[in-house]
Coordinates of C-alpha atoms and ligand atoms in Angstrom, one line a residue:
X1 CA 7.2 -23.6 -0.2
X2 CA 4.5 -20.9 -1.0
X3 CA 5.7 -17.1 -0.6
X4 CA 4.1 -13.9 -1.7
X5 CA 6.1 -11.4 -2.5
X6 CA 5.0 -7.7 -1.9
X7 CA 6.6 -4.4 -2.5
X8 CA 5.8 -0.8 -4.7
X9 CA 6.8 -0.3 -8.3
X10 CA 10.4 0.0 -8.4
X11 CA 11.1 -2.0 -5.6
X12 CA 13.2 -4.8 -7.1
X13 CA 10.5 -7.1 -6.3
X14 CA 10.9 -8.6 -9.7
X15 CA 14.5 -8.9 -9.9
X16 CA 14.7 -10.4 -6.1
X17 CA 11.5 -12.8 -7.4
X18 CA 13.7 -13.6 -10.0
X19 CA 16.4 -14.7 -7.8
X20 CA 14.7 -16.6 -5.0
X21 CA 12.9 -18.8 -7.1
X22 CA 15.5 -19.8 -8.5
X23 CA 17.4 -20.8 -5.4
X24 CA 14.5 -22.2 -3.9
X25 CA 13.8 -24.1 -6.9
X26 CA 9.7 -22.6 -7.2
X27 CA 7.8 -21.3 -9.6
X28 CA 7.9 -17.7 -10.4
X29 CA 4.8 -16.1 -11.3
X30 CA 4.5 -12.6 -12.2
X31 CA 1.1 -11.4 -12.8
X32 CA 2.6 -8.0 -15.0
X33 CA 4.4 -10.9 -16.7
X34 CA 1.7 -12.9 -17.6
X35 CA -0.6 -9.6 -18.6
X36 CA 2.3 -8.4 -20.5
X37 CA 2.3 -11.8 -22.2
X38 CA -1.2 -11.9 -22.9
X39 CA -1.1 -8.3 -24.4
X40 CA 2.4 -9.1 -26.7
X41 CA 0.1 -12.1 -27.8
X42 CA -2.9 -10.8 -28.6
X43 CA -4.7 -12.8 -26.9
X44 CA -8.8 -11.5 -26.3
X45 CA -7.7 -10.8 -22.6
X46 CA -5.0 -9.3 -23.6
X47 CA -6.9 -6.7 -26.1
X48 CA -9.0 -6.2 -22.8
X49 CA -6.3 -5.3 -20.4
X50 CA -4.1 -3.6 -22.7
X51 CA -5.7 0.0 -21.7
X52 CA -6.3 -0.7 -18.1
X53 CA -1.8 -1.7 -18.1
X54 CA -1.0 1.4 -20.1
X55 CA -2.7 3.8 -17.3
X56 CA -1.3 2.0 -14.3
X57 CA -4.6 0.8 -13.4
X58 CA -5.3 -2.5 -11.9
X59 CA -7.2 -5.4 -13.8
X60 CA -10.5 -7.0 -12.0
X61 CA -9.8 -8.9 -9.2
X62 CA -11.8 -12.1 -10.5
X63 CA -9.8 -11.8 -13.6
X64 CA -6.6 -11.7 -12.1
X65 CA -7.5 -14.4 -9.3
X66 CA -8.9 -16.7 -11.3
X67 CA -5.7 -16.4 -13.4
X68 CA -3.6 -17.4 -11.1
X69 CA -5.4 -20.2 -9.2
X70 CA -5.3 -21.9 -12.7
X71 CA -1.9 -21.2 -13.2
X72 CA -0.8 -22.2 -9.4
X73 CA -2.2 -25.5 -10.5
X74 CA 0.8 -26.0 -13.5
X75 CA 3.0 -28.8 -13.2
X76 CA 6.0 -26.1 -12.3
X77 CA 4.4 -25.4 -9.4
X78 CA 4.3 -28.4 -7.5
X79 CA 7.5 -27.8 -5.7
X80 CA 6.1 -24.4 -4.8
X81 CA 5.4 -21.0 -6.3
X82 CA 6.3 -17.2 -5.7
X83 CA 3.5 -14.7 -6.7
X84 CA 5.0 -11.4 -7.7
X85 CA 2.5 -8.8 -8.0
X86 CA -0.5 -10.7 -6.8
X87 CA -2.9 -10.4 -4.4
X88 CA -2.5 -6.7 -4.9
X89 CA -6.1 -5.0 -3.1
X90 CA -7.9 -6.5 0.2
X91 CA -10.1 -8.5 -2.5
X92 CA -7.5 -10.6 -4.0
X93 CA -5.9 -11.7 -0.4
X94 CA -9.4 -12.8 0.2
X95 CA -9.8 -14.5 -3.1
X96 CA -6.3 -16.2 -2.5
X97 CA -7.3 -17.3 0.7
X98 CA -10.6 -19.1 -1.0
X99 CA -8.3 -20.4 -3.5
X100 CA -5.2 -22.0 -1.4
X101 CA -8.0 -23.6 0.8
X102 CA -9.6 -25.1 -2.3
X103 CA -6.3 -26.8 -3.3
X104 CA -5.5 -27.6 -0.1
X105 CA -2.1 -25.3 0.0
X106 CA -0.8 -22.5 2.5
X107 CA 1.6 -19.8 2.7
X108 CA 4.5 -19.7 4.3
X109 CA 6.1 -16.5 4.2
X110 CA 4.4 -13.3 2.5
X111 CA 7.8 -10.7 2.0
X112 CA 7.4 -6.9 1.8
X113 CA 10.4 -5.2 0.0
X114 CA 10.6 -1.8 1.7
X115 CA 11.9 1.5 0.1
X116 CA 11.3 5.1 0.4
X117 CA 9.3 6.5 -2.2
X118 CA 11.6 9.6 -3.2
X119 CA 14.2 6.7 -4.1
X120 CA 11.5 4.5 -6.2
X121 CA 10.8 7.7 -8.2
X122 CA 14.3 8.2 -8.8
X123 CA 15.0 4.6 -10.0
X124 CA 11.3 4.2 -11.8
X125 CA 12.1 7.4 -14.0
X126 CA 15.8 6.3 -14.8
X127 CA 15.4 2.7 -15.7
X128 CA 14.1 3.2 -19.0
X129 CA 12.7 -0.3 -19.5
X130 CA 10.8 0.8 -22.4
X131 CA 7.5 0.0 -20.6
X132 CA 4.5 1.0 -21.7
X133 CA 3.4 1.9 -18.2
X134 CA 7.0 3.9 -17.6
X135 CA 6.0 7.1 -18.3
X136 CA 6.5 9.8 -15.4
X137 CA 2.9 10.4 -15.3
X138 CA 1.9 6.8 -15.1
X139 CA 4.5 5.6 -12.6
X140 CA 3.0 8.7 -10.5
X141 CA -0.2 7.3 -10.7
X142 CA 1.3 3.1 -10.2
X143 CA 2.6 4.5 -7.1
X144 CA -0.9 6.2 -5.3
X145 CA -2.3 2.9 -6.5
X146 CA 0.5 0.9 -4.4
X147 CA -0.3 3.4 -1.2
X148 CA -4.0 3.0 -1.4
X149 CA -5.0 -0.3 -2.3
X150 CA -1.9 -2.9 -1.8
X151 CA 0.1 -1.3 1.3
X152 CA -2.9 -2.1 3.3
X153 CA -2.5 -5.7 2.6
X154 CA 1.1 -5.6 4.7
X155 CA -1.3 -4.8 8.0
X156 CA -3.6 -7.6 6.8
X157 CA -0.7 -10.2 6.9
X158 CA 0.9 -8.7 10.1
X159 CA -2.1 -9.7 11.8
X160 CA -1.5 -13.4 11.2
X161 CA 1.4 -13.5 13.3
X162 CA 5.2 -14.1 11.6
X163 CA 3.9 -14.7 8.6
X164 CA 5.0 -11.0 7.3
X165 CA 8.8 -10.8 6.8
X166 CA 9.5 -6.8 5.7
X167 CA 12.7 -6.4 4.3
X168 CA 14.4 -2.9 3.4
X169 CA 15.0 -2.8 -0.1
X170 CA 17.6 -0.3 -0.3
X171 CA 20.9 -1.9 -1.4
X172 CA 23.3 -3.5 -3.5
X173 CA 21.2 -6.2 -5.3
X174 CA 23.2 -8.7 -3.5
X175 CA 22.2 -7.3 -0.4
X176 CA 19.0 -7.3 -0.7
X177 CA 19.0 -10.7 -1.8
X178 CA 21.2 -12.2 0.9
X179 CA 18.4 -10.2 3.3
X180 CA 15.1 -12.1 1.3
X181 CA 16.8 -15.3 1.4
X182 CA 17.3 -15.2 5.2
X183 CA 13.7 -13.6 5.3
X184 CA 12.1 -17.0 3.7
X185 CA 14.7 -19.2 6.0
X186 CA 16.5 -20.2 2.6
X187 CA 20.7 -19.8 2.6
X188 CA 21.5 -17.8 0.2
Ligands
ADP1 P1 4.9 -3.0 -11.0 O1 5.1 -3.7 -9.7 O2 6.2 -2.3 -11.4 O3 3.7 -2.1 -11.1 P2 3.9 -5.4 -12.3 O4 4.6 -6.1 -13.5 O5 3.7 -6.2 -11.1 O6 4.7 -4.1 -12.1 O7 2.5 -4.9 -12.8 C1 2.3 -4.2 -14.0 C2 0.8 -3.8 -14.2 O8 0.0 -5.1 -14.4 C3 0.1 -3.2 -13.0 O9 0.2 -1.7 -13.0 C4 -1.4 -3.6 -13.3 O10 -2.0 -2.8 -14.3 C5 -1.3 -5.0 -13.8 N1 -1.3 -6.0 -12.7 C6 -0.3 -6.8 -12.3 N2 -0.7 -7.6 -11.2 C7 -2.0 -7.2 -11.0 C8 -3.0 -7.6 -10.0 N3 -2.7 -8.6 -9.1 N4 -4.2 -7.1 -10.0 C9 -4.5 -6.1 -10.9 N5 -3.7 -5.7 -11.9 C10 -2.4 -6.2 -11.9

């Protein structure tokens, strides 16, 4: 089973990610992860995306697609993958689109976590992660970036039928996950 998992900064798209890939038995891939990784690492991408992450901006879309269409292709993923954080603009559903027909794969459920912005604020500024993209300023900034250029994507999916599954987000962790796992047909 493939699944796309949508939802703002501070949604608890990560955590819940974490969660239903596990029960499902997929492969969880998280496209902050993997930049994060490649910036701990030092790798030459990661020198190159370094700045872009620290300002809450968003990577190229052909970097980040062809990132994940090689990584999609991992041994781990043959049972099925999650993708947490990606597509995030119009561009990358399209690319993903190219890149699921290439390998012959389809979606099968593309879940938007749902909560109010005031309350993302409040849990964004009070994590404390020790993120380098934490800051009040930038999580301002990772927020405008979610309401321009990835909520649109939730209309995009609506308009393939059922495939969109929104799910409030506002909850005990437990809750939420009990609602995702019903969302994607799994018992939790
Ligand atoms: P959050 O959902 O809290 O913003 P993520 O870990 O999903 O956290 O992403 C962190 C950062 O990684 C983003 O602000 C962006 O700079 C970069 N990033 C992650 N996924 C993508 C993507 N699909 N396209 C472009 N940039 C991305």
């Amino acid at each position: 089973m493939n699944v796309v998992f949508l939802g703002p900064p501070g949604s608890g798209k990560g955590t819940q990610a974490t969660r239903l890939t596990a029960s499902l038995g997929i492969a969880h891939v998280s496209t902050g992860e993997m930049l994060r990784g490649a910036v701990a690492a030092g790798t030459p991408m990661g020198r190159e995306v370094d700045a872009i992450l620290k300002r809450g901006e968003l990577v190229s879309d052909t970097v980040i697609s062809s990132l994940v269409e090689e990584r999609v292709q991992a041994d781990d993923c043959r049972t099925g993958f999650l993708l947490d954080g990606f597509p995030r603009t119009v561009p990358q559903a399209e690319l993903l689109d190219a890149a699921l027909t290439r390998l012959g794969l389809a979606l099968a459920a593309v879940v938007l976590l749902e909560v109010p912005e005031d309350e993302l604020l409040q849990r964004l500024t009070s994590r404390g992660e020790g993120r380098a993209d934490d800051t009040p300023e930038v999580i301002r900034h990772r927020l405008d970036v979610y309401r321009d250029v990835t909520a649109p994507l939730a209309a995009l999916y609506a308009e393939r039928g059922a495939i969109l599954r929104r799910v409030d987000g506002v909850g005990s962790m437990d809750d939420v996950a009990t609602r995702v796992a019903s969302a994607v047909g799994s018992p939790s």
